[in-house]
Amino acid sequence: MTKNKILITGNSKTECRKIEELTTHIGYDAEVFFDKEQLLESLTNNTYHAIIADLNVTGPTGLLLLEALTALRQECPIIAIGNTSSINVAVTAIKLGAFDYIAKPYTMDDIKQALEKAGTPIHTTSQYHPAMNYKDWRFIDENNPIDAFDPGEFIGQSDAMRKVYETIKKVSNSDSTVIIYGESGTGKELVAKAIHYNSDRRHNKIVAVNCGAIPEDLLESELFGHEKGAFTGAIRSRIGRFELAQGGTIFLDEIGDMSPSLQVKLLRVIQEKVFERIGGINTIKSDVRIISATNQDLEKKVAEKKFREDLFYRINVIPIHLPPLRTRKVDIPVLANHFLRQFNSLNRKNITKITDEAMKILLGYPWPGNVRELQNVIERTVVMKESGAITVADLPERIVASAGSKKPVLQDAEVSEDGIDLNKTLEELEKKLLSDALRRSRGVKSEAARLLKINRTTLVEKLKRFNMTEI
Ligand SMILES: Nc1ncnc2c1ncn2[C@@H]1O[C@H](COP(=O)(O)OP(=O)(O)OP(=O)(O)O)[C@@H](O)[C@H]1O
Ligand SMILES: [Mg+2]
């Protein structure tokens, strides 16, 4: 049975043992530490879903333990238990970084609720492997039904993300079509996989098709397959992604890019649940759940007659909006620490933490490439760094510059006796202006392009060239 691991520590051994008993009883895998060294080692080497700290808050050293834990705990929520119900103490504990404060005497339910609030739902049946890599989305025991959605590998506690988890939980077990809206890198694919793997269809495949990346004339055969001789080059028959996804889910990414003729064909699959391979005479019944995604404004495309209205209504049954990272800044530190741990372990490094100053820079940056961009920045920083903590100096210059903590680049560029590297200087200026425009447009590229009076494609090319976004 896979359980959620929690760490218990505190000033009173009897109290900690009591909490251990309670939490084990409700299904957690609890570990108790009274030794500082062991606690530190364990926090460094393990992933905990929550820390419960018993604090003797009336004593002079009561809150010191909490302070020490907040410094060490990475992104792990801390539930503080104190021996007073004074609001002041509770507020101080929360200010010091506790996720929740419970006053004694407490009940089992208080602890249970606090743990659930901390995003650690209790599994009563074996479901996820807690150390599962979110990219794999595997279950330890595929035959065991899951009865609760575990946000598992989704990181983010913001209200906006909690709403997303709620929706995923609600829609997973229906067959309704879902559309995921969100800027690049916000986690659209992750949501599609979460829905699939939390649905009854999880024993079958989830098949992704990027409608924007496949040339129009190939997309039809990609989706529906073709029979031998259906067109020049069709030397053998081939099944399409709809057939491959039979019984499972198809993820139509960048659906806004689908051509009008294919839109008609897709509409038919949705309405009649049948399709034919290109050149085929047999009608194939389709039992596939459709999840689509786009970073475009589909309603606008409908108004401009670039997207069929009837199809729009069919795919827009359950819309999920993924908010850009810059609008849910509370998630930035948790995500950054999560990626730090992930890349530490992948690269066998032990970069200790992200300093507060560096974190402030990360918080001030608009993240036009969203979670993916943050992930890439942390990866690069971890790879480049030998040891110690990530400081401002380790972060890419564009991020530091854009977060506004540095003097504007080149303000006083001049040709000195040693001369000046004109190309490099101009490049720096260009990078700065690109970041400024992106910041001003809150990451919306078309708007940034307008501010710079260049077209969007040119902007995207420049961002790519300067490695300014990992999209
Ligand atoms: N909430 C999250 N928690 C952890 N990782 C996340 C989260 N959101 C996104 N990621 C990670 O960020 C990266 C980008 O996510 P994903 O590919 O799902 O985004 P997307 O919206 O499909 O992007 P694009 O539009 O560029 O295709 C992935 O590596 C994903 O695992
Ligand atoms: Mg994607």
Coordinates of N, CA, C and O in Angstrom, one line a residue, residues 71-180:
A71 N 13.2 27.1 7.0 CA 14.4 27.3 6.2 C 14.8 26.1 5.5 O 15.4 26.1 4.4
L72 N 14.5 24.9 6.0 CA 14.9 23.6 5.5 C 14.0 22.9 4.6 O 14.3 22.0 3.9
R73 N 12.7 23.2 4.8 CA 11.7 22.3 4.2 C 11.5 22.3 2.7 O 10.6 21.6 2.3
Q74 N 12.2 23.1 2.0 CA 11.9 23.2 0.6 C 10.5 23.6 0.4 O 10.0 24.6 1.0
E75 N 9.7 22.9 -0.4 CA 8.3 23.4 -0.7 C 7.3 22.7 0.3 O 6.1 22.9 0.1
C76 N 7.8 21.8 1.2 CA 6.9 21.0 1.9 C 6.1 21.8 3.0 O 6.6 22.6 3.7
P77 N 4.7 21.7 2.9 CA 3.9 22.5 3.9 C 4.2 22.0 5.3 O 4.3 20.8 5.6
I78 N 4.2 23.0 6.2 CA 4.4 22.7 7.6 C 3.1 22.9 8.4 O 2.5 24.0 8.3
I79 N 2.7 21.9 9.2 CA 1.5 22.1 10.0 C 2.1 22.3 11.5 O 2.7 21.4 12.0
A80 N 1.8 23.4 12.1 CA 2.4 23.6 13.4 C 1.3 23.3 14.4 O 0.1 23.7 14.3
I81 N 1.7 22.6 15.5 CA 0.8 22.3 16.6 C 1.3 23.0 17.8 O 2.5 22.9 18.1
G82 N 0.5 23.8 18.4 CA 0.9 24.6 19.6 C 0.1 24.4 20.8 O -1.1 24.0 20.7
N83 N 0.6 24.8 21.9 CA -0.1 24.5 23.2 C -0.9 25.8 23.6 O -1.2 26.0 24.8
T84 N -1.3 26.6 22.7 CA -2.1 27.8 23.0 C -3.0 28.1 21.8 O -2.7 27.9 20.7
S85 N -4.2 28.5 22.2 CA -5.1 28.9 21.1 C -5.1 30.4 20.8 O -6.0 30.9 20.2
S86 N -4.0 31.0 21.3 CA -3.9 32.5 21.1 C -3.8 32.8 19.6 O -3.0 32.2 18.9
I87 N -4.6 33.7 19.2 CA -4.6 34.1 17.7 C -3.3 34.6 17.3 O -2.8 34.4 16.3
N88 N -2.7 35.4 18.3 CA -1.4 36.0 18.0 C -0.3 34.9 17.6 O 0.4 35.1 16.7
V89 N -0.3 33.9 18.4 CA 0.6 32.8 18.1 C 0.3 32.2 16.8 O 1.2 31.9 16.0
A90 N -0.9 31.9 16.5 CA -1.3 31.3 15.3 C -0.8 32.2 14.1 O -0.2 31.7 13.1
V91 N -1.1 33.5 14.2 CA -0.7 34.4 13.2 C 0.8 34.4 13.0 O 1.3 34.4 11.9
T92 N 1.5 34.4 14.1 CA 3.0 34.5 14.0 C 3.5 33.2 13.3 O 4.4 33.2 12.5
A93 N 2.9 32.1 13.7 CA 3.3 30.8 13.1 C 3.1 30.8 11.6 O 4.0 30.5 10.8
I94 N 2.0 31.3 11.2 CA 1.7 31.4 9.7 C 2.7 32.4 9.1 O 3.2 32.1 8.0
K95 N 2.9 33.5 9.7 CA 3.9 34.5 9.2 C 5.2 33.9 9.0 O 6.0 34.2 8.1
L96 N 5.6 33.0 10.0 CA 6.9 32.4 9.9 C 7.0 31.3 8.8 O 8.0 30.7 8.6
G97 N 5.8 31.0 8.2 CA 5.9 30.1 7.1 C 5.1 28.8 7.3 O 5.1 27.9 6.5
A98 N 4.4 28.7 8.5 CA 3.6 27.5 8.7 C 2.4 27.5 7.7 O 1.9 28.6 7.4
F99 N 2.0 26.4 7.2 CA 0.8 26.3 6.3 C -0.5 26.4 7.1 O -1.5 26.9 6.7
D100 N -0.4 25.8 8.3 CA -1.6 25.8 9.2 C -1.1 25.7 10.7 O 0.0 25.3 10.9
Y101 N -2.0 26.2 11.5 CA -1.7 26.1 13.0 C -2.8 25.4 13.7 O -4.0 25.8 13.5
I102 N -2.5 24.4 14.5 CA -3.6 23.7 15.2 C -3.3 23.9 16.7 O -2.1 23.6 17.1
A103 N -4.3 24.3 17.5 CA -4.0 24.5 18.9 C -4.5 23.2 19.6 O -5.4 22.5 19.2
K104 N -3.7 22.9 20.7 CA -4.1 21.8 21.6 C -5.3 22.3 22.5 O -5.3 23.4 22.9
P105 N -6.2 21.4 22.9 CA -6.3 20.0 22.5 C -7.0 19.9 21.0 O -7.8 20.7 20.7
Y106 N -6.5 18.9 20.3 CA -7.0 18.8 18.9 C -7.6 17.4 18.8 O -7.3 16.5 19.6
T107 N -8.4 17.2 17.7 CA -8.9 15.9 17.4 C -8.2 15.3 16.2 O -7.5 16.0 15.5
M108 N -8.5 14.0 16.0 CA -7.9 13.4 14.8 C -8.4 14.1 13.5 O -7.6 14.2 12.6
D109 N -9.6 14.5 13.6 CA -10.2 15.2 12.4 C -9.4 16.5 12.1 O -9.2 16.9 10.9
D110 N -9.0 17.3 13.1 CA -8.2 18.5 12.9 C -7.0 18.2 12.1 O -6.6 18.9 11.1
I111 N -6.3 17.1 12.5 CA -5.0 16.8 11.8 C -5.3 16.3 10.4 O -4.7 16.7 9.4
K112 N -6.4 15.5 10.3 CA -6.7 15.0 9.0 C -7.1 16.1 8.0 O -6.6 16.1 6.9
Q113 N -7.9 17.0 8.5 CA -8.3 18.1 7.6 C -7.1 19.0 7.2 O -6.9 19.4 6.1
A114 N -6.2 19.2 8.2 CA -5.0 20.1 7.9 C -4.2 19.4 6.9 O -3.7 20.0 5.9
L115 N -4.0 18.0 7.0 CA -3.2 17.3 6.0 C -3.9 17.3 4.6 O -3.2 17.4 3.6
E116 N -5.2 17.2 4.6 CA -5.9 17.3 3.3 C -5.8 18.6 2.7 O -5.5 18.8 1.5
K117 N -5.9 19.6 3.5 CA -5.7 21.0 3.0 C -4.3 21.2 2.5 O -4.1 22.0 1.5
A118 N -3.4 20.6 3.1 CA -2.0 20.8 2.6 C -1.8 20.0 1.3 O -0.6 20.0 0.8
G119 N -2.8 19.5 0.7 CA -2.7 18.9 -0.6 C -2.2 17.4 -0.5 O -1.6 16.9 -1.4
T120 N -2.5 16.8 0.6 CA -2.0 15.4 0.7 C -3.2 14.5 1.0 O -3.4 14.1 2.2
P121 N -4.0 14.2 0.0 CA -5.2 13.4 0.3 C -4.8 12.0 0.7 O -3.7 11.5 0.3
I122 N -5.6 11.3 1.5 CA -5.2 10.0 2.0 C -5.6 9.0 1.0 O -6.8 9.0 0.5
H123 N -4.8 8.0 0.7 CA -5.1 7.0 -0.2 C -5.5 5.8 0.6 O -4.8 5.3 1.4
T124 N -6.7 5.3 0.3 CA -7.1 4.1 1.1 C -6.8 2.8 0.3 O -6.7 1.8 0.8
T125 N -6.7 3.0 -1.1 CA -6.3 1.9 -1.9 C -4.9 2.3 -2.6 O -4.6 3.5 -2.7
S126 N -4.2 1.3 -3.0 CA -3.0 1.6 -3.6 C -3.2 2.3 -5.0 O -3.9 1.8 -5.8
Q127 N -2.7 3.5 -5.1 CA -2.9 4.2 -6.4 C -1.6 4.6 -7.0 O -0.9 3.9 -7.7
Y128 N -1.2 5.8 -6.6 CA 0.0 6.4 -7.2 C 1.3 5.9 -6.5 O 1.2 5.7 -5.3
H129 N 2.3 5.9 -7.2 CA 3.6 5.8 -6.5 C 4.0 7.2 -6.2 O 4.0 8.0 -7.1
P130 N 4.2 7.6 -5.0 CA 4.5 9.0 -4.7 C 5.7 9.5 -5.4 O 5.8 10.7 -5.6
A131 N 6.7 8.6 -5.7 CA 7.9 9.2 -6.3 C 7.7 9.2 -7.8 O 8.7 9.4 -8.6
M132 N 6.5 8.9 -8.3 CA 6.3 8.8 -9.8 C 6.7 10.1 -10.4 O 6.4 11.2 -10.0
N133 N 7.4 10.0 -11.5 CA 7.7 11.2 -12.3 C 6.5 11.6 -13.0 O 5.8 10.9 -13.7
Y134 N 6.2 12.9 -12.9 CA 4.9 13.4 -13.5 C 4.9 13.2 -15.0 O 3.9 13.2 -15.6
K135 N 6.1 13.0 -15.6 CA 6.1 12.9 -17.1 C 5.6 11.5 -17.4 O 5.2 11.3 -18.5
D136 N 5.8 10.5 -16.5 CA 5.4 9.2 -16.9 C 4.0 8.8 -16.6 O 3.4 8.1 -17.4
W137 N 3.4 9.4 -15.6 CA 2.0 9.1 -15.3 C 1.7 7.6 -15.3 O 0.9 7.1 -16.0
R138 N 2.5 6.9 -14.5 CA 2.3 5.5 -14.4 C 1.6 5.2 -13.1 O 1.8 5.9 -12.1
F139 N 0.9 4.1 -13.0 CA 0.4 3.7 -11.8 C 1.1 2.4 -11.4 O 1.4 1.6 -12.2
I140 N 1.3 2.3 -10.1 CA 2.0 1.1 -9.6 C 1.2 -0.1 -9.9 O 1.7 -1.1 -10.4
D141 N -0.1 -0.1 -9.6 CA -0.9 -1.2 -9.9 C -2.1 -0.8 -10.8 O -3.1 -0.2 -10.4
E142 N -1.9 -1.1 -12.0 CA -2.8 -0.6 -13.0 C -4.2 -1.2 -12.9 O -5.2 -0.7 -13.4
N143 N -4.3 -2.4 -12.1 CA -5.6 -3.0 -12.0 C -6.4 -2.5 -10.8 O -7.6 -2.8 -10.7
N144 N -5.7 -1.7 -10.0 CA -6.4 -1.1 -8.9 C -7.2 0.1 -9.2 O -6.6 1.1 -9.7
P145 N -8.5 0.1 -9.0 CA -9.2 1.3 -9.4 C -8.8 2.5 -8.5 O -8.6 2.3 -7.3
I146 N -8.8 3.7 -9.1 CA -8.5 4.8 -8.2 C -9.8 5.5 -7.9 O -10.7 5.5 -8.7
D147 N -10.0 5.9 -6.7 CA -11.3 6.5 -6.3 C -11.1 8.0 -6.0 O -12.1 8.6 -5.7
A148 N -10.0 8.5 -6.1 CA -9.8 9.9 -5.8 C -8.8 10.5 -6.7 O -7.8 9.8 -7.1
F149 N -9.0 11.7 -7.2 CA -8.0 12.3 -8.0 C -6.9 12.9 -7.1 O -7.1 13.5 -6.1
D150 N -5.7 12.5 -7.4 CA -4.5 13.0 -6.7 C -3.8 14.0 -7.6 O -3.3 13.6 -8.6
P151 N -3.7 15.2 -7.1 CA -3.0 16.2 -8.0 C -1.6 15.7 -8.2 O -0.9 16.2 -9.1
G152 N -1.1 14.8 -7.3 CA 0.2 14.1 -7.5 C 1.3 15.0 -8.0 O 1.8 15.8 -7.2
E153 N 1.5 14.9 -9.2 CA 2.7 15.6 -9.8 C 2.4 17.0 -10.3 O 3.2 17.6 -10.9
F154 N 1.2 17.5 -10.0 CA 0.9 18.9 -10.3 C 1.5 19.6 -9.1 O 1.1 19.3 -8.0
I155 N 2.3 20.6 -9.4 CA 2.7 21.4 -8.3 C 2.0 22.7 -8.4 O 1.8 23.3 -9.5
G156 N 1.6 23.3 -7.2 CA 0.8 24.5 -7.3 C -0.3 24.5 -6.3 O -1.1 23.6 -6.4
Q157 N -0.3 25.5 -5.4 CA -1.4 25.5 -4.4 C -2.3 26.7 -4.6 O -3.1 27.0 -3.7
S158 N -2.0 27.5 -5.7 CA -2.8 28.7 -5.8 C -4.3 28.3 -6.0 O -4.6 27.2 -6.4
D159 N -5.2 29.3 -5.7 CA -6.6 29.0 -5.8 C -6.9 28.6 -7.2 O -7.7 27.7 -7.4
A160 N -6.3 29.3 -8.2 CA -6.6 29.0 -9.6 C -6.2 27.6 -9.9 O -7.0 26.9 -10.6
M161 N -5.1 27.0 -9.4 CA -4.7 25.7 -9.7 C -5.6 24.7 -8.9 O -6.0 23.6 -9.5
R162 N -6.0 25.1 -7.7 CA -6.9 24.2 -7.0 C -8.2 24.0 -7.8 O -8.8 22.9 -7.8
K163 N -8.7 25.1 -8.4 CA -9.9 25.0 -9.2 C -9.7 24.0 -10.3 O -10.6 23.2 -10.7
V164 N -8.5 24.1 -10.9 CA -8.2 23.2 -12.1 C -8.3 21.8 -11.6 O -8.9 20.9 -12.2
Y165 N -7.7 21.5 -10.4 CA -7.7 20.1 -9.9 C -9.1 19.6 -9.7 O -9.5 18.5 -10.0
E166 N -9.9 20.5 -9.1 CA -11.3 20.2 -8.9 C -12.0 19.8 -10.2 O -12.7 18.8 -10.2
T167 N -11.8 20.6 -11.2 CA -12.5 20.3 -12.5 C -12.0 19.0 -13.0 O -12.8 18.1 -13.5
I168 N -10.7 18.7 -12.9 CA -10.1 17.5 -13.5 C -10.8 16.3 -12.8 O -11.2 15.3 -13.4
K169 N -10.9 16.5 -11.4 CA -11.5 15.4 -10.6 C -12.9 15.1 -11.1 O -13.4 14.0 -11.3
K170 N -13.7 16.2 -11.3 CA -15.1 16.1 -11.7 C -15.3 15.5 -13.1 O -16.2 14.7 -13.3
V171 N -14.4 15.9 -14.1 CA -14.7 15.5 -15.4 C -14.1 14.2 -15.8 O -14.4 13.6 -16.8
S172 N -13.1 13.7 -15.0 CA -12.3 12.5 -15.4 C -13.2 11.4 -15.8 O -13.0 10.7 -16.8
N173 N -14.2 11.1 -15.0 CA -15.0 9.9 -15.2 C -16.2 10.1 -16.1 O -17.1 9.2 -16.2
S174 N -16.2 11.2 -16.8 CA -17.3 11.3 -17.8 C -16.6 11.2 -19.2 O -15.4 11.1 -19.3
D175 N -17.4 11.1 -20.2 CA -16.8 11.1 -21.6 C -16.9 12.4 -22.3 O -16.7 12.5 -23.5
S176 N -17.4 13.4 -21.6 CA -17.5 14.7 -22.2 C -16.2 15.2 -22.8 O -15.2 15.0 -22.3
T177 N -16.4 16.0 -23.9 CA -15.2 16.6 -24.5 C -14.7 17.7 -23.7 O -15.5 18.5 -23.1
V178 N -13.4 17.8 -23.5 CA -12.8 18.8 -22.7 C -11.9 19.7 -23.6 O -11.3 19.1 -24.5
I179 N -11.9 21.0 -23.4 CA -10.9 21.8 -24.1 C -10.1 22.5 -23.0 O -10.6 23.1 -22.1
I180 N -8.8 22.5 -23.2 CA -7.9 23.2 -22.3 C -7.3 24.4 -22.9 O -6.7 24.3 -24.0

